[in-house]
Coordinates of C-alpha atoms and ligand atoms in Angstrom, one line a residue:
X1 CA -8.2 -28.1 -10.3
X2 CA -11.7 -29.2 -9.8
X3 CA -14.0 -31.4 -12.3
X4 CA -17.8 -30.8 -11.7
X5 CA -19.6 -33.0 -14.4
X6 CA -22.5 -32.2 -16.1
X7 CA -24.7 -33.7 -19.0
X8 CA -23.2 -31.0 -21.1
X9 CA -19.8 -30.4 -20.1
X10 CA -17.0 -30.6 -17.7
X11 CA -16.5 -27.5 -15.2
X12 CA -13.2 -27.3 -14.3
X13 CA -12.5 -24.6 -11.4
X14 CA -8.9 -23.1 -10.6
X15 CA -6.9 -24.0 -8.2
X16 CA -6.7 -20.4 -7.3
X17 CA -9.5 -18.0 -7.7
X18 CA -11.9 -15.8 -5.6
X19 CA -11.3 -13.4 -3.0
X20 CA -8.1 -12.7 -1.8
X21 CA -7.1 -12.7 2.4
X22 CA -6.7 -8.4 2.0
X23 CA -10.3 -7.8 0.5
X24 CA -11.5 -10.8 3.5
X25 CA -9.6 -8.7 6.2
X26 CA -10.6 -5.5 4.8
X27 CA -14.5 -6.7 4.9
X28 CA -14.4 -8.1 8.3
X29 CA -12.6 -4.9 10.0
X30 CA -15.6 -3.1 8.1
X31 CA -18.3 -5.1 9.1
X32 CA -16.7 -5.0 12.9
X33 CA -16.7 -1.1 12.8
X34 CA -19.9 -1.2 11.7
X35 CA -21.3 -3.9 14.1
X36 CA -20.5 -0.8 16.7
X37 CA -21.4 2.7 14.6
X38 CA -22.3 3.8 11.6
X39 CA -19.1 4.5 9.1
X40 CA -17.9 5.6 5.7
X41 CA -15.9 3.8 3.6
X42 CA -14.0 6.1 1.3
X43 CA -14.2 4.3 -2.0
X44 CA -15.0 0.6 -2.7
X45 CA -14.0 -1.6 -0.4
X46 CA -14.1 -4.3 -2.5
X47 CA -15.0 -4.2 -6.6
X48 CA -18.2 -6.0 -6.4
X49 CA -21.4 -4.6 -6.2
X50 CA -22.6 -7.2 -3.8
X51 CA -20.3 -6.7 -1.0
X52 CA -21.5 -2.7 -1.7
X53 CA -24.7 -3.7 -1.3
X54 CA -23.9 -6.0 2.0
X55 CA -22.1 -3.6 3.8
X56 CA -24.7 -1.0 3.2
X57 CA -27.2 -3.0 4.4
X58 CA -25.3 -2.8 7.7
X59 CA -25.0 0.7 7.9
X60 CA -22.3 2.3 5.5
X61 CA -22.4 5.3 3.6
X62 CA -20.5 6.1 0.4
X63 CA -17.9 8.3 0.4
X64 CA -14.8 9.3 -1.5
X65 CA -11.0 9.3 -0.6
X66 CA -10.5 13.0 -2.7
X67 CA -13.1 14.6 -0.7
X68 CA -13.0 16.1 2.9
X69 CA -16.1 15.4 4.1
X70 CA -18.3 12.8 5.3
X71 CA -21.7 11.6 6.9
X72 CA -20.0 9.8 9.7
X73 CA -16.8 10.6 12.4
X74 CA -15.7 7.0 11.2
X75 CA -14.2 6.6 7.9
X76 CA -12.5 3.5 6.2
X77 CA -9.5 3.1 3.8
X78 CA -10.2 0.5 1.5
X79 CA -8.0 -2.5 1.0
X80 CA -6.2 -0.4 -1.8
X81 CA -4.7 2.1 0.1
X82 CA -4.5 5.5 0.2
X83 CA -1.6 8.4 0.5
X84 CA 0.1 9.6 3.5
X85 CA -1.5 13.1 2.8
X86 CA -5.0 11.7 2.3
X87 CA -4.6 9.8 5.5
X88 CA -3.4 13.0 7.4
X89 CA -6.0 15.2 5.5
X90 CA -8.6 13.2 7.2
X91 CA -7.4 12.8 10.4
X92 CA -6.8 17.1 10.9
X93 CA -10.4 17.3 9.8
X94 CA -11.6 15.4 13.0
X95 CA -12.1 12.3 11.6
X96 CA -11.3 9.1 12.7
X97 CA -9.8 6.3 10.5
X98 CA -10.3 2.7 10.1
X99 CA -7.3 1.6 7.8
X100 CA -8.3 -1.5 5.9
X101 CA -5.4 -1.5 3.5
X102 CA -3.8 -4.7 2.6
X103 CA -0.4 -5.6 3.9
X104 CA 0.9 -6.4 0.2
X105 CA -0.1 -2.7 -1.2
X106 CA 1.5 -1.5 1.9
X107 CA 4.8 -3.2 0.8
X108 CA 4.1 -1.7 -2.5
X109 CA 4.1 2.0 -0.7
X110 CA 7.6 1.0 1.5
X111 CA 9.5 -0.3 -1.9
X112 CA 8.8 2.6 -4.1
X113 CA 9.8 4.8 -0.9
X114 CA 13.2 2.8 -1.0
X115 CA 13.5 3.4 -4.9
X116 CA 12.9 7.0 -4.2
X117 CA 15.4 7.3 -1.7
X118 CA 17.8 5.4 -3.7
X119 CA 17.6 8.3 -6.1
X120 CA 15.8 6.5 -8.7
X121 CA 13.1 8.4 -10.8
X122 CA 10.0 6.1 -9.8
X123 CA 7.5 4.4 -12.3
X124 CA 4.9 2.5 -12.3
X125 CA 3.0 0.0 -13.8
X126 CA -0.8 0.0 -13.6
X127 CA -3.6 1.6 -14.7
X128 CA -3.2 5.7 -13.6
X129 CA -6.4 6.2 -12.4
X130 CA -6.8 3.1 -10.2
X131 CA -7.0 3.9 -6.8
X132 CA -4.0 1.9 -5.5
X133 CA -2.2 3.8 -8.4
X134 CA -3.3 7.1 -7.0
X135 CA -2.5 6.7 -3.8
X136 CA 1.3 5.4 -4.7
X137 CA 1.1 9.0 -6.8
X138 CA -0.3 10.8 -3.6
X139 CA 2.7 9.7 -1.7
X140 CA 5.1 10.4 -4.7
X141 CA 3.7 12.9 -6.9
X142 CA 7.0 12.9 -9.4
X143 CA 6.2 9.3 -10.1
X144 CA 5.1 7.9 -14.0
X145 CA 2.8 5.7 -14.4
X146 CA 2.6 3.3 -17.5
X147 CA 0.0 0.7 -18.8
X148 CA 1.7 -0.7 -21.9
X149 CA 4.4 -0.4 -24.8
X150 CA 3.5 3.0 -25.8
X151 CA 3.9 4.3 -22.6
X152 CA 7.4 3.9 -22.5
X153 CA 8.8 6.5 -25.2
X154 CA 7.0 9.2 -22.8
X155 CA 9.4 8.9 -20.1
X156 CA 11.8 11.3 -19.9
X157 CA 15.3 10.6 -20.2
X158 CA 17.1 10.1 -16.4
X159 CA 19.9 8.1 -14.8
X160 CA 18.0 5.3 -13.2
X161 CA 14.4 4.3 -13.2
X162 CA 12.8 2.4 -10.0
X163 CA 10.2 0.3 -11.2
X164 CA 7.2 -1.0 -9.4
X165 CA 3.8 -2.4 -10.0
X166 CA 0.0 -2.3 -9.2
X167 CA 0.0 -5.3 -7.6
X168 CA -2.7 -6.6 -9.3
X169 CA -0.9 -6.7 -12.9
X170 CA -0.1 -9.7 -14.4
X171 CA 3.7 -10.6 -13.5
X172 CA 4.6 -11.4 -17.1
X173 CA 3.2 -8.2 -18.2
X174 CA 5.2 -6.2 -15.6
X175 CA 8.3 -8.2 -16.3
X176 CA 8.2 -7.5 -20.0
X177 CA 7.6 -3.7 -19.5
X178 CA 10.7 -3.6 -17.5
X179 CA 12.8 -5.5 -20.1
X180 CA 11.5 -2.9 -22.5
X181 CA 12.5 -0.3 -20.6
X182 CA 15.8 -1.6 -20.4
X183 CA 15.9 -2.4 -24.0
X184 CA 14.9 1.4 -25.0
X185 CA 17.0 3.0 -22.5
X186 CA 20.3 1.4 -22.3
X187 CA 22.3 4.4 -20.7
X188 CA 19.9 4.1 -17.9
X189 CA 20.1 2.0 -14.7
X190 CA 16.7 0.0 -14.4
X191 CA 15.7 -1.3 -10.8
X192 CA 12.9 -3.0 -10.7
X193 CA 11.3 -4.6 -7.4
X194 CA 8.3 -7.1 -7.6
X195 CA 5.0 -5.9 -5.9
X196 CA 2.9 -8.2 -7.9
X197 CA 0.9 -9.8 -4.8
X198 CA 1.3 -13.7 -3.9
X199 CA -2.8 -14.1 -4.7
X200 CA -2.7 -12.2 -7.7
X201 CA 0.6 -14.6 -9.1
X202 CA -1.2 -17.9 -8.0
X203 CA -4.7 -17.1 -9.8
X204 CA -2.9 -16.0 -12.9
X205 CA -0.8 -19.3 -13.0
X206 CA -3.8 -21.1 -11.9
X207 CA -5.7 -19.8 -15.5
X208 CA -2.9 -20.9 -17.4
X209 CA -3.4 -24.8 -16.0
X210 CA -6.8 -23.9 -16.8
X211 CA -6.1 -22.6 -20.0
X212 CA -4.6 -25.7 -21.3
X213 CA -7.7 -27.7 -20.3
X214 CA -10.6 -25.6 -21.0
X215 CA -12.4 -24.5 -24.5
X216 CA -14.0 -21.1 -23.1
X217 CA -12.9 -19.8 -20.0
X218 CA -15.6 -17.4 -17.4
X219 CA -13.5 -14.8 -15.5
X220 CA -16.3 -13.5 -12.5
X221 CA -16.4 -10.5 -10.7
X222 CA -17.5 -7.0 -10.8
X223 CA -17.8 -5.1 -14.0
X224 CA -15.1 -2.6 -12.2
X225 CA -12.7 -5.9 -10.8
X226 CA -9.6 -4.7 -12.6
X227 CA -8.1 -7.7 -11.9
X228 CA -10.9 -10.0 -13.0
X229 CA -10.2 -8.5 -17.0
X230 CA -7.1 -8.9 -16.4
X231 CA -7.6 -12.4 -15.6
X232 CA -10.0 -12.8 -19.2
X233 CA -7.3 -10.6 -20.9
X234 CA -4.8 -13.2 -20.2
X235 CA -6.8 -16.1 -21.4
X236 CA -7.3 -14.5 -24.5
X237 CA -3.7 -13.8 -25.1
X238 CA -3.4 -17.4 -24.3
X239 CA -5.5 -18.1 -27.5
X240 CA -8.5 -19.0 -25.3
X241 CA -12.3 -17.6 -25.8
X242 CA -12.9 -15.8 -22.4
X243 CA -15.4 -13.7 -20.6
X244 CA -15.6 -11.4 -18.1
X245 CA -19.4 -12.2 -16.3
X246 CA -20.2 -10.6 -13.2
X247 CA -23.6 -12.5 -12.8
X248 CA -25.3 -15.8 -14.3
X249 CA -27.1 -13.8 -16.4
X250 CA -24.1 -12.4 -18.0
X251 CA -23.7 -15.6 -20.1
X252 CA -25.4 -15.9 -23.5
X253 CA -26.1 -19.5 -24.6
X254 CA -24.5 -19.4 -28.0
X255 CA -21.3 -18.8 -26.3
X256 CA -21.5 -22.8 -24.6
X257 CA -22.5 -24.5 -27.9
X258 CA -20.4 -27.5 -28.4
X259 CA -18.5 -27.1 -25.4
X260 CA -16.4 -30.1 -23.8
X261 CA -14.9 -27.9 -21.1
X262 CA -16.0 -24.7 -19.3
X263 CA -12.9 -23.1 -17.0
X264 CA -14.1 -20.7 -14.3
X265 CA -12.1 -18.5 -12.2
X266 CA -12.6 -15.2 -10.2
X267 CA -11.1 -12.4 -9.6
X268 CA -9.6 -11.1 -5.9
X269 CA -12.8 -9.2 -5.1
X270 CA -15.0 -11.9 -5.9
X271 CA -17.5 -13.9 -3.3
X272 CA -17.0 -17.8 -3.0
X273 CA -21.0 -17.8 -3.6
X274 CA -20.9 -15.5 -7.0
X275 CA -18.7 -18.6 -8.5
X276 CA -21.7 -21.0 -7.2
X277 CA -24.1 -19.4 -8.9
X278 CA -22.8 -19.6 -12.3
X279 CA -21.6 -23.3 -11.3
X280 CA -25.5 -23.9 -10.5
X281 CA -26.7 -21.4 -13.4
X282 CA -24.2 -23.8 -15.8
X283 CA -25.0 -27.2 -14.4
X284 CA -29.3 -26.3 -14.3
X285 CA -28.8 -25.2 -18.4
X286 CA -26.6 -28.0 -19.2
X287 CA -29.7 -30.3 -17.5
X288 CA -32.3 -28.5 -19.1
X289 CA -30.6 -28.8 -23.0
X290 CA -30.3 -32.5 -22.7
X291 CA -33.8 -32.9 -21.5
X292 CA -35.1 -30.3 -24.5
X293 CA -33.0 -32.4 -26.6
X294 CA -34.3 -36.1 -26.1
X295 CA -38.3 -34.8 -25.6
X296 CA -37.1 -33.3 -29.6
X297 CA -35.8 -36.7 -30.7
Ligands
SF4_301 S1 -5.4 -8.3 -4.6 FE1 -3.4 -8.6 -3.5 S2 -2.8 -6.6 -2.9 FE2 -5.0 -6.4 -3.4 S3 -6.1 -6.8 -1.5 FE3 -5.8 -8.8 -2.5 S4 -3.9 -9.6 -1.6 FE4 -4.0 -7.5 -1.2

């Protein structure tokens, strides 16, 4: 964890935060394609408007994963993944593909296939209309999907569940859903395999270090970064006062009165320089408040 001191207040940073090696990969195979033709990417490649905005800049057009047509012959799969069928749909159109998805939500798509085939009724956890959830339900439409505790009376009665996640869920949420599920249906075999990815685990952990140092912890990313609420979601439940900012000018000054500490993380989606500018934004008001105060006194 990092210290940056300010007249103010500490700034402690996680030791895990920011954007994750898939969204990296998934911008630079984007930003290749795009240094050679003009392309769509189907969806958001990333949840942050600035890497939108970036990537338009350099010639991409919007497009959507549901739909069958675009601007361009390229297209690109975002970093969450998409269906077998949506995949094929594309391709017998004409089009050709640029696959960006990560290597973690592809694991995702190869363990729920093993659950499937070992005759387990599949379920998920995650949010339904995520687009790494929909593209799990593209490849197996039978699947359920649940979010929280009331989600699990609705699913039907079966033999054996085969549990997965979004990997972007919190573990401990994941892993207490499953022992619920256990718990409510004991005449049911529950397999549950991980798919929780490694950078998702490490910045969670890392906000609990940070929890128990910090007064008010600032989760960044876009307003759409599941992940990133997650991320202020769990500080909360940890009994800290959390935000989710996207911007500097997301932050309202009543919420840093009498601060010691300030934790900041960021969610997978999130640029290295989005975290700087609230560390700057933070460190500039902090330096401003003690000036206002002395020319008062
Ligand atoms: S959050 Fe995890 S699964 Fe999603 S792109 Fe990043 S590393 Fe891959």
């Amino acid at each position: 964890m990092k210290t940056i001191h300010t007249p103010r207040f500490d700034l402690l940073i996680a030791s895990h935060f920011g954007m994750c090696f898939g969204v990296r990969q998934a911008i630079e195979a984007t930003e290749s394609l795009l240094a050679r033709q003009p392309a769509t990417v189907l969806g958001q490649l990333a949840h942050n408007p600035l890497v939108k905005s970036r990537l338009a800049e350099q010639g991409a057009h919007d497009g959507a994963l549901e739909s069958t047509a675009a601007p361009t012959q390229e297209v690109v799969i975002t970093a969450h993944g998409a269906s077998e069928n949506d995949r094929q749909r594309w391709q017998q159109a004409g089009y050709r593909l640029t696959d960006t998805t990560c290597p973690l939500v592809r694991v995702a798509h190869t363990k729920l296939a093993r659950l499937v085939r070992e005759g387990c009724l599949p379920v998920i956890i995650g949010k339904e209309d995520h687009v790494e959830v929909r593209g799990l339900r593209g490849d197996f439409p039978e699947a359920r999907v649940i979010l929280d505790l009331r989600d699990i009376p609705k699913l039907p009665h079966t033999k054996k569940f085969g549990i997965i996640s979004q990997t972007t869920q919190p573990i401990e949420h994941v892993r207490s859903l499953v022992g619920e599920v256990r718990r409510q249906r004991p005449d049911a075999e529950v397999v549950y395999a991980d798919t929780v990815c490694q950078p998702t685990k490490d910045r969670q952990s890392a906000l609990r270090d940070l929890c128990q140092k910090a007064d008010l912890i600032l989760a960044i990313g876009g307003k759409n970064s599941n992940n990133t609420a997650q991320l202020a979601r769990t500080a909360q439940r940890l009994g800290r006062p959390a935000h989710h900012i996207e911007s500097p000018s997301d932050i309202q000054e009543n919420w840093l009165e009498g601060l010691s500490t300030i934790g900041l993380t960021a969610g997978t989606s999130t640029l290295d320089e989005s975290l700087q500018a609230v560390v700057d934004h933070l460190t500039a008001w902090a330096a401003d408040s003690v000036r206002l105060k002395q020319a008062v006194s």
